[in-house]
PDB file of C-alpha atoms in Angstrom:
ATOM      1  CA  UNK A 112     -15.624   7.382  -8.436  1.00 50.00           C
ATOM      2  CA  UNK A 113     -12.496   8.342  -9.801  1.00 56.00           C
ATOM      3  CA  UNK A 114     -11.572   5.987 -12.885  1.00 63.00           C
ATOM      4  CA  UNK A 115      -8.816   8.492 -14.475  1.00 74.00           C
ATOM      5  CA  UNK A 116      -4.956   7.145 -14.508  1.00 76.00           C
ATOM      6  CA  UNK A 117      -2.148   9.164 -14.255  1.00 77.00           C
ATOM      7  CA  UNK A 118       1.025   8.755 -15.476  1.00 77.00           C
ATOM      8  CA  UNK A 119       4.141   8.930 -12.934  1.00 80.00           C
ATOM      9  CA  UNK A 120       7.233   9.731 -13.816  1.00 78.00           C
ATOM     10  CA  UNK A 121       8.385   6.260 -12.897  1.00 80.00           C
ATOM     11  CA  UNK A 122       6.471   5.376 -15.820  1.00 90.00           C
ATOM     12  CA  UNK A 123       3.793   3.803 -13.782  1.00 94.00           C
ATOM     13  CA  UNK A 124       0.970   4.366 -14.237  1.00 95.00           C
ATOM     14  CA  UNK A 125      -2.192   5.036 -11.507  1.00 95.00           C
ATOM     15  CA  UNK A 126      -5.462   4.875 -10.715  1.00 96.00           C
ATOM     16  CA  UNK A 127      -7.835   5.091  -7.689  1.00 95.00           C
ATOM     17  CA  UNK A 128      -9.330   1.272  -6.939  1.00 96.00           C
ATOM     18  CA  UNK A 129     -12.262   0.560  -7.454  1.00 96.00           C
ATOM     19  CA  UNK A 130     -14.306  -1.840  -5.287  1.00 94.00           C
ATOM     20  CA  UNK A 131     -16.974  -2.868  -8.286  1.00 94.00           C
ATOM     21  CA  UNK A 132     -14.255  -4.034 -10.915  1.00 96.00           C
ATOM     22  CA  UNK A 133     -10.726  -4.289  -9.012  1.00 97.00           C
ATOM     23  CA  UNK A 134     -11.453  -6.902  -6.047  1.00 97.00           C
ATOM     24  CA  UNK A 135     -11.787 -10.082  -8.183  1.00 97.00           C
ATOM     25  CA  UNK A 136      -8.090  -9.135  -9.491  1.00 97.00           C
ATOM     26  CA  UNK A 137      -6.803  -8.353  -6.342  1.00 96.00           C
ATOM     27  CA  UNK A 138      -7.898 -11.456  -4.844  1.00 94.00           C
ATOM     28  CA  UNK A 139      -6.488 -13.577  -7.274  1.00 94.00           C
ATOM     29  CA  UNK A 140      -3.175 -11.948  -6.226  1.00 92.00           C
ATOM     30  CA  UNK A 141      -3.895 -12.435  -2.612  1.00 90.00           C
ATOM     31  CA  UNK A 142      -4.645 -16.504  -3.848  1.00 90.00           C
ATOM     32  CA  UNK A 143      -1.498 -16.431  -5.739  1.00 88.00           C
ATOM     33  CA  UNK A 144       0.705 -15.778  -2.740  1.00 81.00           C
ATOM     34  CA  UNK A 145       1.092 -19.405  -1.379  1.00 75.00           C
ATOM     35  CA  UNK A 146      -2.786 -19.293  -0.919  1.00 72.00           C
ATOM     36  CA  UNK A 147      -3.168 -16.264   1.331  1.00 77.00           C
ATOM     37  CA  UNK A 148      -7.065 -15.427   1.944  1.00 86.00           C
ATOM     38  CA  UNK A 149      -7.851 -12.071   0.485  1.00 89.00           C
ATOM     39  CA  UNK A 150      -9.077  -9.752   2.786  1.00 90.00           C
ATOM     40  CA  UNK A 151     -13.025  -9.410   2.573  1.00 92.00           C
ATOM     41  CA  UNK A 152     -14.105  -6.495   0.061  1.00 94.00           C
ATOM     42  CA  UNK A 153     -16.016  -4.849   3.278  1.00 93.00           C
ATOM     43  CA  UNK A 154     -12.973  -4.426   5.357  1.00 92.00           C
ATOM     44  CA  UNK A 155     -10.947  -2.368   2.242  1.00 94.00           C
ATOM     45  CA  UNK A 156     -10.915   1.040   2.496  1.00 94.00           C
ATOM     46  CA  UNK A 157     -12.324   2.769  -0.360  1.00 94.00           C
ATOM     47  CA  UNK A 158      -9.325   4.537  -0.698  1.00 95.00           C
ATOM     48  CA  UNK A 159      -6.588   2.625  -2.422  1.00 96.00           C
ATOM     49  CA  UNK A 160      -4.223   2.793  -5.986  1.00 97.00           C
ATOM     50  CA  UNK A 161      -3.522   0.268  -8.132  1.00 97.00           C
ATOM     51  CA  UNK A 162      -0.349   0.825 -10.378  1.00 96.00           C
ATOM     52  CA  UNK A 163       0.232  -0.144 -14.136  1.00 95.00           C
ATOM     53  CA  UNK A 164       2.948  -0.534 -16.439  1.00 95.00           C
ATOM     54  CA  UNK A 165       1.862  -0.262 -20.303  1.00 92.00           C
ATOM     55  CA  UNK A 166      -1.542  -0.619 -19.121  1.00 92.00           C
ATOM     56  CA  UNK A 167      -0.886  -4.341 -17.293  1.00 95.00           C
ATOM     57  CA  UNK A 168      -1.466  -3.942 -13.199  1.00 96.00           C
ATOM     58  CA  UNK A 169       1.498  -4.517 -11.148  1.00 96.00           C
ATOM     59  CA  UNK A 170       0.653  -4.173  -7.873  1.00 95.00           C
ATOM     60  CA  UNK A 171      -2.325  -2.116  -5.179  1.00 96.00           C
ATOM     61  CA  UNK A 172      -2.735  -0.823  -1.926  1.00 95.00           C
ATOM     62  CA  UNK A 173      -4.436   0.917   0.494  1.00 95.00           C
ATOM     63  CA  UNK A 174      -4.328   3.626   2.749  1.00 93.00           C
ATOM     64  CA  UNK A 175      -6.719   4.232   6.113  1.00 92.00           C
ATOM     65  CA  UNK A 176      -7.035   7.574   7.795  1.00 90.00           C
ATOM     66  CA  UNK A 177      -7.489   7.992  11.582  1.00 87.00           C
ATOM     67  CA  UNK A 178     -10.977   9.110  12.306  1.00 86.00           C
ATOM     68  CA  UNK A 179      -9.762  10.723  16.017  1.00 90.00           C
ATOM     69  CA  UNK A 180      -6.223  11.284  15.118  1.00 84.00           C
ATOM     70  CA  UNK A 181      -3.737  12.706  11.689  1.00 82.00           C
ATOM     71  CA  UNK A 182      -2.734   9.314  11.754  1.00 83.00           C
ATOM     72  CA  UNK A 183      -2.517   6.868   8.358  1.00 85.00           C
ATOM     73  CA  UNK A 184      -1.834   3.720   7.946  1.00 86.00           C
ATOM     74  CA  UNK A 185      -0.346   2.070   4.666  1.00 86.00           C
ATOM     75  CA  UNK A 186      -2.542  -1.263   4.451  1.00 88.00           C
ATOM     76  CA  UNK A 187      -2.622  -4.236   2.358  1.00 89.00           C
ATOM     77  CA  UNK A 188      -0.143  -4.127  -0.268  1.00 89.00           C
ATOM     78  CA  UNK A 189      -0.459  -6.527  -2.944  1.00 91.00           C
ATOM     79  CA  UNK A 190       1.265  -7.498  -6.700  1.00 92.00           C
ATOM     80  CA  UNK A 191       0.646  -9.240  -9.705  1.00 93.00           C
ATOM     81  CA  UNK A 192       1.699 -12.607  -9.548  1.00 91.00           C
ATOM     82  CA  UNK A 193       3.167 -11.665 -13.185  1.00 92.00           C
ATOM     83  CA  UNK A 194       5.248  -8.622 -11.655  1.00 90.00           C
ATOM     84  CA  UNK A 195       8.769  -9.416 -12.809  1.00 89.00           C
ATOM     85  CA  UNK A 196      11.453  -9.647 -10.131  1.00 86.00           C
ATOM     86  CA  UNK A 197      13.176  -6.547 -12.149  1.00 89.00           C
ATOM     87  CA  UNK A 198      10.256  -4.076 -11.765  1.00 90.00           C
ATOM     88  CA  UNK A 199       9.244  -5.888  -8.276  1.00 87.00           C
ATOM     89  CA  UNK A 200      11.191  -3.201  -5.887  1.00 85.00           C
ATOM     90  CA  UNK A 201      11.165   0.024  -8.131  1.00 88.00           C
ATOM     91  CA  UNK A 202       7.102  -0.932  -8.124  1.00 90.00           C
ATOM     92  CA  UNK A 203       7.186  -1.605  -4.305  1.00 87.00           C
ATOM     93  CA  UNK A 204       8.481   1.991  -4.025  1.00 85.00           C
ATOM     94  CA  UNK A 205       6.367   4.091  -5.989  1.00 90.00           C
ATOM     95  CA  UNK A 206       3.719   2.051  -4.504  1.00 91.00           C
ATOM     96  CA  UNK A 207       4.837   3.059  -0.272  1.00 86.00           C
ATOM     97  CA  UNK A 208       5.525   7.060  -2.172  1.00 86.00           C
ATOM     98  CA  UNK A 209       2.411   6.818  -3.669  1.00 90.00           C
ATOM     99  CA  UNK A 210      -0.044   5.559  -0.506  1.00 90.00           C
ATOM    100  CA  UNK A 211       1.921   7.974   1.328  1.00 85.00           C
ATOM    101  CA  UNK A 212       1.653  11.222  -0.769  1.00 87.00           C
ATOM    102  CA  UNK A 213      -2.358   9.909  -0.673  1.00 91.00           C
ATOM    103  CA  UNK A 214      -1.994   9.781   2.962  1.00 88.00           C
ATOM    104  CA  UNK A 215      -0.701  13.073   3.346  1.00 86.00           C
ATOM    105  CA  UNK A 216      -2.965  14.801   0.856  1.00 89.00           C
ATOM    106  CA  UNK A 217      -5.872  13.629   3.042  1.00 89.00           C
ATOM    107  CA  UNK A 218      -4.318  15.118   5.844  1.00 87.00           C
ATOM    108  CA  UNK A 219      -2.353  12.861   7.815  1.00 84.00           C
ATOM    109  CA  UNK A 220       0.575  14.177   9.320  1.00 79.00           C
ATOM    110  CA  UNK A 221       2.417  10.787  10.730  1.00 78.00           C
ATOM    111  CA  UNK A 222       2.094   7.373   8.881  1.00 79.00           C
ATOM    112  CA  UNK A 223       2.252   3.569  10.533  1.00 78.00           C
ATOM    113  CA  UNK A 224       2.566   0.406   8.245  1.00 76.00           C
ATOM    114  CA  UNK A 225       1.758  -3.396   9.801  1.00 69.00           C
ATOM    115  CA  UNK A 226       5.476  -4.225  11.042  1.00 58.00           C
ATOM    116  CA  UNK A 227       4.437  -7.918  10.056  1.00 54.00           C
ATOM    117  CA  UNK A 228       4.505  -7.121   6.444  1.00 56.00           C
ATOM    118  CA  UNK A 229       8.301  -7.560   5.897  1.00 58.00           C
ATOM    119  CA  UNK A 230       8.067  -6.227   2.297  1.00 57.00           C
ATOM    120  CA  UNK A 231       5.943  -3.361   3.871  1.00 58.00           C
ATOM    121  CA  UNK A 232       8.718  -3.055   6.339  1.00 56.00           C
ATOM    122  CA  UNK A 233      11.835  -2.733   4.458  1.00 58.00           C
ATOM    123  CA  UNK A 234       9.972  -0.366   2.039  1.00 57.00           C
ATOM    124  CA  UNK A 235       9.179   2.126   5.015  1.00 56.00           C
ATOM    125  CA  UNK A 236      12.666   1.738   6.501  1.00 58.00           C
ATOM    126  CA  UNK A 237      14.476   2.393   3.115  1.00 57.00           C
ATOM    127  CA  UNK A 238      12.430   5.106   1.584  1.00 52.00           C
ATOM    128  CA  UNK A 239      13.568   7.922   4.072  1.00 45.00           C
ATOM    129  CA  UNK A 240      12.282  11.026   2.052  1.00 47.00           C
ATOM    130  CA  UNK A 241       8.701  10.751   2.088  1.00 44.00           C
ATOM    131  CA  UNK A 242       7.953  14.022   2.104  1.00 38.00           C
ATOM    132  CA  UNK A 243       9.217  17.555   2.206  1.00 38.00           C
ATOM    133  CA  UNK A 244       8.311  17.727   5.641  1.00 40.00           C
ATOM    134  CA  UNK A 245      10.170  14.225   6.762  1.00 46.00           C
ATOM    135  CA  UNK A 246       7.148  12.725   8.414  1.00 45.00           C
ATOM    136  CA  UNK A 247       7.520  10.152  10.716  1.00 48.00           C
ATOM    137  CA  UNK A 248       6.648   6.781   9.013  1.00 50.00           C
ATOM    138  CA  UNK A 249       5.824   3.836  12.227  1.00 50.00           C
ATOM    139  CA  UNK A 250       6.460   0.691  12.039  1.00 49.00           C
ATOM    140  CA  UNK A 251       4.463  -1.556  14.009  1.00 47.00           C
ATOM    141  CA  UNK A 252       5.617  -5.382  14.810  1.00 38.00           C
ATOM    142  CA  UNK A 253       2.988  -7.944  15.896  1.00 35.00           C
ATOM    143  CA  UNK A 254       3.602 -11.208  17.693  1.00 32.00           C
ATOM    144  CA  UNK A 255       2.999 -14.151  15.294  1.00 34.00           C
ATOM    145  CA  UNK A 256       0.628 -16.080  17.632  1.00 37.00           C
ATOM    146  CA  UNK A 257      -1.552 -13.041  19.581  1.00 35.00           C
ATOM    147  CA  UNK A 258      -1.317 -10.553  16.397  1.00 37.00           C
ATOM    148  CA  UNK A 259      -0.804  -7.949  18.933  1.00 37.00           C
ATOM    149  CA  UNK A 260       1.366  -5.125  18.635  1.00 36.00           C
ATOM    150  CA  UNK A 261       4.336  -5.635  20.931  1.00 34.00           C
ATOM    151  CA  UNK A 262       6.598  -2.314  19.845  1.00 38.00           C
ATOM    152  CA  UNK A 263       6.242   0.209  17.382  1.00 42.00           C
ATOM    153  CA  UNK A 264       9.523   1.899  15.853  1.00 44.00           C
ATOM    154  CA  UNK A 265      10.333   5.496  14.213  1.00 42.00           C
TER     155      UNK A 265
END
């Protein structure tokens, strides 16, 4: 397990999650949003970030690789109920660059987010240089009652 951070030059800092001391944290976030139920620890990928500002955690996520396809997919985004409003979308950012230079490092080649995250969302459909390569970032939407995927969007 990788416990280093890294300093980005948003002057964020990261490190890789870590399932044995990072879930309790995240989960109070997950609580903090108008009671949302975290996701259960066995259904995270092992491969997620959490970033930092002056050592305080600001917000995590995850990112899932395709086992039959170069497909990722950006999951489970999460901040600090303490994140300010003014750090809030310059975090959000970094966070989407980050997942996805992850993503693409483990060698993914296209990239879908849940269309039903509207933070998520508006993330993917701002941040148009992802890469050098301009990989194409999906969006997929999902019906509120079903949670099926009814159209997914370049």
């Amino acid at each position: 397990m990788n416990t280093a951070i890294t300093p980005l030059r948003s002057g964020l800092e990261e490190k890789i999650w870590s399932r044995d001391t990072d879930y309790e944290m995240l989960a109070a976030w997950w609580w903090a949003l108008d009671g949302w139920e975290p996701p259960p620890l066995q259904v995270l990928p092992d491969t997620g970030v959490i970033l930092s500002r002056t050592g305080e955690p600001v917000c995590a996520g995850f990112w899932l690789i395709s086992d039959n396809a170069p497909m990722a997919y950006l999951l489970f985004p999460v901040f600090s109920p303490d994140c300010s409003l003014k750090l809030l979308p310059m975090a959000a950012k970094v966070l989407f660059q980050r997942l996805a230079d992850h993503a693409l490092a483990s060698g993914a080649s296209q990239i879908a987010t849940p269309g039903g995250n509207a933070a998520m969302r508006r993330i993917a459909e701002n941040n148009t240089d992802l890469s050098p390569n301009s990989i194409p970032v999906y969006t997929a939407y999902w019906t509120s009652n079903s949670k099926r995927i009814v159209a997914m969007e370049e």
